[in-house]
């Protein structure tokens, strides 16, 4: 079984919703022996997920921060360092979804996607990186999206552009960090059963019935947050030390 750096410390952003991928990643990392910083805009949610992990015997703290705000992320990472230790593994998972016809997109909508999804990953990575460099060991995992690879469905140009940016950032960052013992990879989810996907289903935002989309997938069902956690656990593991600059689709074989 792949195990993360046993005894190491991980920071997972956007992990404050118990039904989201970030929380599933955090639970899995804790089970694999890591201490986990649960960072989220929703500080109460982050603390609740951390408390759940502690109740199950793991080590975790909740950190309230907006990933797009440098000072807040810096303070959160400093607290994590003080309370649990320096960061070895970072999962850039926090994101907001966006649906809007391209012609109607406002500057504000565009900027919000870039600020949270792409700049948030840039900020968190820059703030956690010195710890990994000092240790000569690190794992950075960026949660992108199938739509960032393929174009996805209509009306998500701004979201998909931010996710395509994360894929390029993954590869570009890996170039310089490989010789420092730090790998950078991306997990690209397809259609995963989380609060984000459920919001889109409930608001009927897809161009066709969502069940028809699923029916076209080689594995015709929604993915689970735990499927994403398993991929992150592998990239975080000792065994994945020669794997960097890669993109792993966890999408049931979907190609659109
Ligand atoms: N669910 C899917 O089908 C799907 C598909 C492709 C990619 N993804 C990606 O997977 C990741 C996880 O998605 P999810 O479905 O679990 O989403 P979610 O909406 O269920 O959870 C996202 C979490 O991020 C937090 N967050 C939002 N803005 C933040 C900010 N500025 N600072 C800190 N935290 C913030 C939210 O509070 C929430 O807890 C995201 O990067 C998303 O884009 C999801």
Coordinates of C-alpha atoms and ligand atoms in Angstrom, one line a residue:
X1 CA 0.0 0.0 0.0
X2 CA 1.2 3.5 -0.8
X3 CA 2.0 5.5 2.3
X4 CA 2.7 9.2 2.6
X5 CA 5.8 10.3 4.5
X6 CA 5.0 8.6 7.8
X7 CA 5.1 11.1 10.6
X8 CA 5.3 13.9 8.1
X9 CA 3.0 16.9 7.9
X10 CA 0.5 17.6 5.0
X11 CA -1.4 20.7 4.2
X12 CA -4.7 20.2 2.3
X13 CA -6.5 23.3 1.1
X14 CA -10.3 23.4 0.6
X15 CA -10.7 20.5 3.0
X16 CA -13.3 22.0 5.3
X17 CA -16.4 20.3 3.7
X18 CA -16.9 16.8 5.1
X19 CA -18.3 15.7 1.7
X20 CA -15.6 17.3 -0.5
X21 CA -12.4 15.8 -1.9
X22 CA -10.2 17.8 0.4
X23 CA -11.7 16.2 3.5
X24 CA -11.3 12.7 1.9
X25 CA -7.7 13.4 1.1
X26 CA -7.1 14.6 4.7
X27 CA -8.7 11.5 6.2
X28 CA -6.6 9.3 3.9
X29 CA -3.4 11.1 4.8
X30 CA -4.1 10.8 8.5
X31 CA -4.8 7.1 8.1
X32 CA -1.5 6.8 6.3
X33 CA 0.3 8.3 9.3
X34 CA 0.6 12.0 8.4
X35 CA -0.4 15.0 10.5
X36 CA -2.8 17.2 8.5
X37 CA -3.5 20.9 8.3
X38 CA -7.1 21.3 7.1
X39 CA -7.3 24.8 5.5
X40 CA -10.5 26.3 4.3
X41 CA -12.3 29.5 3.9
X42 CA -14.9 28.0 6.1
X43 CA -12.9 27.9 9.4
X44 CA -15.7 26.1 11.3
X45 CA -15.9 23.4 8.7
X46 CA -12.1 23.0 8.7
X47 CA -12.1 22.6 12.5
X48 CA -15.0 20.1 12.3
X49 CA -13.1 17.9 9.8
X50 CA -9.9 18.2 11.9
X51 CA -11.9 17.2 15.1
X52 CA -13.3 14.2 13.2
X53 CA -9.8 13.0 12.3
X54 CA -8.6 13.5 15.9
X55 CA -11.5 11.5 17.2
X56 CA -10.5 8.7 14.9
X57 CA -7.0 8.7 16.4
X58 CA -5.2 11.0 13.8
X59 CA -3.4 14.3 14.1
X60 CA -5.0 17.3 12.5
X61 CA -5.8 21.0 13.0
X62 CA -8.3 23.3 11.3
X63 CA -6.9 26.5 9.6
X64 CA -9.3 29.3 8.6
X65 CA -7.9 31.1 5.5
X66 CA -8.7 32.3 2.0
X67 CA -6.1 30.8 -0.3
X68 CA -6.2 33.9 -2.5
X69 CA -5.0 36.0 0.5
X70 CA -1.2 35.8 1.0
X71 CA -1.2 37.1 4.6
X72 CA -3.9 34.6 5.7
X73 CA -2.2 31.6 4.0
X74 CA 1.2 32.7 5.5
X75 CA -0.4 32.9 9.0
X76 CA -2.1 29.5 8.5
X77 CA 1.2 27.8 7.4
X78 CA 3.0 29.4 10.3
X79 CA 0.5 28.0 12.7
X80 CA 0.7 24.5 11.2
X81 CA 4.5 24.6 11.4
X82 CA 4.3 25.6 15.1
X83 CA 1.6 23.1 16.1
X84 CA 2.4 20.0 14.0
X85 CA 5.7 20.7 12.3
X86 CA 7.1 21.7 8.9
X87 CA 5.1 20.9 5.8
X88 CA 6.2 18.0 3.6
X89 CA 3.1 17.4 1.4
X90 CA 0.8 20.1 -0.1
X91 CA -2.4 19.4 -1.9
X92 CA -3.8 22.4 -3.7
X93 CA -7.5 21.5 -3.7
X94 CA -9.4 24.7 -2.9
X95 CA -11.4 26.0 -5.8
X96 CA -14.7 27.6 -6.8
X97 CA -16.7 26.5 -9.7
X98 CA -18.1 28.9 -12.3
X99 CA -20.8 28.6 -14.9
X100 CA -21.5 31.4 -17.4
X101 CA -21.7 31.8 -21.1
X102 CA -18.4 33.2 -22.4
X103 CA -20.1 36.2 -24.0
X104 CA -21.6 37.2 -20.6
X105 CA -18.5 36.6 -18.5
X106 CA -17.5 39.7 -16.4
X107 CA -14.0 40.7 -15.5
X108 CA -15.0 40.0 -11.9
X109 CA -16.1 36.4 -12.6
X110 CA -12.9 35.8 -14.6
X111 CA -10.7 37.3 -11.9
X112 CA -12.4 35.3 -9.1
X113 CA -11.6 32.0 -10.8
X114 CA -8.0 32.9 -11.3
X115 CA -7.6 34.3 -7.8
X116 CA -8.9 31.3 -5.9
X117 CA -8.1 28.4 -8.3
X118 CA -4.8 29.4 -9.8
X119 CA -3.3 32.2 -7.7
X120 CA -4.4 30.3 -4.5
X121 CA -2.3 27.3 -5.6
X122 CA 0.6 29.6 -6.4
X123 CA 0.4 31.3 -2.9
X124 CA 0.1 28.1 -0.9
X125 CA 2.9 26.5 -2.8
X126 CA 5.2 29.4 -2.3
X127 CA 4.4 29.5 1.4
X128 CA 4.9 25.8 2.0
X129 CA 7.9 25.3 -0.3
X130 CA 10.7 26.4 2.0
X131 CA 9.9 23.6 4.5
X132 CA 10.2 21.0 1.7
X133 CA 13.4 22.6 0.4
X134 CA 14.8 22.5 4.0
X135 CA 13.9 18.8 4.3
X136 CA 15.2 17.9 0.8
X137 CA 11.9 16.0 0.4
X138 CA 8.5 17.2 -0.7
X139 CA 5.3 16.4 -2.6
X140 CA 3.1 19.0 -4.3
X141 CA -0.2 17.8 -5.7
X142 CA -2.4 20.1 -7.7
X143 CA -6.1 19.2 -8.1
X144 CA -6.9 20.3 -11.7
X145 CA -10.0 19.1 -13.7
X146 CA -10.9 17.1 -16.7
X147 CA -12.3 20.3 -18.3
X148 CA -8.9 21.9 -18.0
X149 CA -7.6 19.1 -20.3
X150 CA -10.4 18.7 -22.7
X151 CA -12.5 21.9 -22.6
X152 CA -15.2 20.1 -20.7
X153 CA -18.8 21.2 -21.0
X154 CA -20.1 24.6 -22.2
X155 CA -20.1 27.7 -20.1
X156 CA -17.1 26.9 -17.9
X157 CA -14.3 28.7 -19.9
X158 CA -13.1 30.7 -16.9
X159 CA -13.0 27.7 -14.6
X160 CA -11.4 25.5 -17.2
X161 CA -8.8 28.1 -18.0
X162 CA -7.8 28.3 -14.3
X163 CA -7.5 24.5 -14.2
X164 CA -5.5 24.4 -17.5
X165 CA -3.2 26.9 -15.7
X166 CA -2.7 24.5 -12.8
X167 CA -1.7 21.8 -15.2
X168 CA 0.9 24.0 -16.8
X169 CA 2.1 25.2 -13.4
X170 CA 2.5 21.6 -12.3
X171 CA 4.8 20.8 -15.2
X172 CA 6.7 24.0 -15.0
X173 CA 7.3 23.8 -11.3
X174 CA 8.4 20.2 -11.5
X175 CA 11.3 21.2 -13.7
X176 CA 13.1 23.2 -11.1
X177 CA 12.2 21.1 -8.0
X178 CA 13.1 17.6 -9.1
X179 CA 16.7 18.0 -8.2
X180 CA 15.6 19.2 -4.7
X181 CA 13.8 16.0 -3.9
X182 CA 10.4 17.5 -4.5
X183 CA 7.9 16.1 -6.9
X184 CA 5.0 18.1 -8.4
X185 CA 2.0 16.2 -9.9
X186 CA -1.6 16.8 -10.7
X187 CA -4.7 14.8 -10.1
X188 CA -7.4 15.6 -12.6
X189 CA -10.9 14.7 -11.4
X190 CA -13.8 13.9 -13.8
X191 CA -17.3 14.0 -12.4
X192 CA -17.0 13.3 -8.7
X193 CA -19.8 13.1 -6.1
X194 CA -19.1 16.1 -3.9
X195 CA -21.0 19.2 -2.8
X196 CA -19.6 21.0 -5.9
X197 CA -21.0 18.5 -8.3
X198 CA -24.3 18.2 -6.4
X199 CA -24.8 22.0 -6.7
X200 CA -24.4 21.8 -10.5
X201 CA -26.8 18.8 -10.6
X202 CA -29.4 20.5 -8.5
X203 CA -29.2 23.7 -10.5
X204 CA -29.4 21.7 -13.7
X205 CA -26.4 23.5 -15.3
X206 CA -25.3 20.8 -17.7
X207 CA -26.2 21.0 -21.5
X208 CA -27.9 17.6 -21.3
X209 CA -29.3 15.4 -18.5
X210 CA -26.3 14.7 -16.2
X211 CA -27.2 11.0 -16.2
X212 CA -26.8 10.9 -20.0
X213 CA -23.3 12.3 -19.6
X214 CA -22.4 9.6 -17.1
X215 CA -23.9 6.9 -19.4
X216 CA -21.2 7.8 -22.0
X217 CA -18.3 7.2 -19.6
X218 CA -16.5 3.9 -19.8
X219 CA -17.2 3.5 -16.1
X220 CA -20.7 5.0 -16.1
X221 CA -21.0 6.3 -12.6
X222 CA -20.0 9.3 -10.5
X223 CA -16.5 9.1 -9.0
X224 CA -16.1 9.2 -5.2
X225 CA -14.0 11.6 -3.2
X226 CA -12.1 8.6 -1.9
X227 CA -11.0 7.8 -5.5
X228 CA -9.2 11.2 -5.6
X229 CA -7.7 10.6 -2.1
X230 CA -6.2 7.3 -3.3
X231 CA -4.5 9.0 -6.2
X232 CA -3.2 11.7 -3.9
X233 CA -1.9 9.1 -1.4
X234 CA 0.1 7.5 -4.2
X235 CA 1.7 10.8 -5.4
X236 CA 2.4 11.6 -1.7
X237 CA 4.1 8.2 -1.1
X238 CA 7.8 7.4 -0.9
X239 CA 7.2 4.9 -3.8
X240 CA 6.2 7.8 -6.2
X241 CA 9.6 9.5 -5.8
X242 CA 10.6 9.1 -9.4
X243 CA 7.3 10.4 -10.7
X244 CA 7.0 14.1 -11.3
X245 CA 5.4 16.6 -13.8
X246 CA 2.6 14.0 -14.4
X247 CA -1.2 14.3 -14.7
X248 CA -3.3 11.5 -13.5
X249 CA -7.0 11.5 -14.6
X250 CA -9.4 10.0 -12.1
X251 CA -12.4 10.2 -14.3
X252 CA -13.9 6.8 -15.1
X253 CA -12.2 6.9 -18.5
X254 CA -14.0 10.1 -19.6
X255 CA -12.4 11.9 -22.6
X256 CA -14.7 14.9 -22.8
Ligands
LIG1 N1 -16.5 17.6 -8.0 C1 -16.2 17.5 -9.3 O1 -16.8 16.8 -10.1 C2 -14.8 18.1 -9.7 C3 -14.4 17.9 -11.0 C4 -13.2 18.4 -11.5 C5 -12.4 19.1 -10.6 N2 -12.8 19.3 -9.3 C6 -11.9 20.0 -8.4 O2 -11.7 19.2 -7.3 C7 -11.4 20.0 -6.1 C8 -12.3 19.7 -5.0 O3 -13.6 19.9 -5.4 P1 -14.9 19.5 -4.6 O4 -15.8 18.9 -5.6 O5 -14.5 18.7 -3.4 O6 -15.4 21.0 -4.2 P2 -16.3 21.5 -3.0 O7 -16.9 22.8 -3.5 O8 -17.2 20.4 -2.5 O9 -15.2 21.9 -1.9 C9 -14.3 23.0 -2.1 C10 -13.8 23.5 -0.8 O10 -12.9 24.6 -1.1 C11 -13.2 25.6 -0.1 N3 -12.9 26.9 -0.7 C12 -13.5 27.6 -1.7 N4 -12.9 28.8 -1.9 C13 -11.8 28.9 -1.0 C14 -10.8 29.8 -0.7 N5 -10.8 31.0 -1.4 N6 -9.9 29.6 0.2 C15 -10.0 28.4 0.9 N7 -10.9 27.4 0.7 C16 -11.8 27.7 -0.2 C17 -14.7 25.5 0.1 O11 -15.1 26.1 1.3 C18 -14.9 24.0 0.1 O12 -14.8 23.5 1.4 C19 -11.5 21.5 -6.7 O13 -10.2 22.0 -7.0 C20 -12.4 21.3 -7.9 O14 -12.2 22.3 -8.8 C21 -14.0 18.8 -8.8

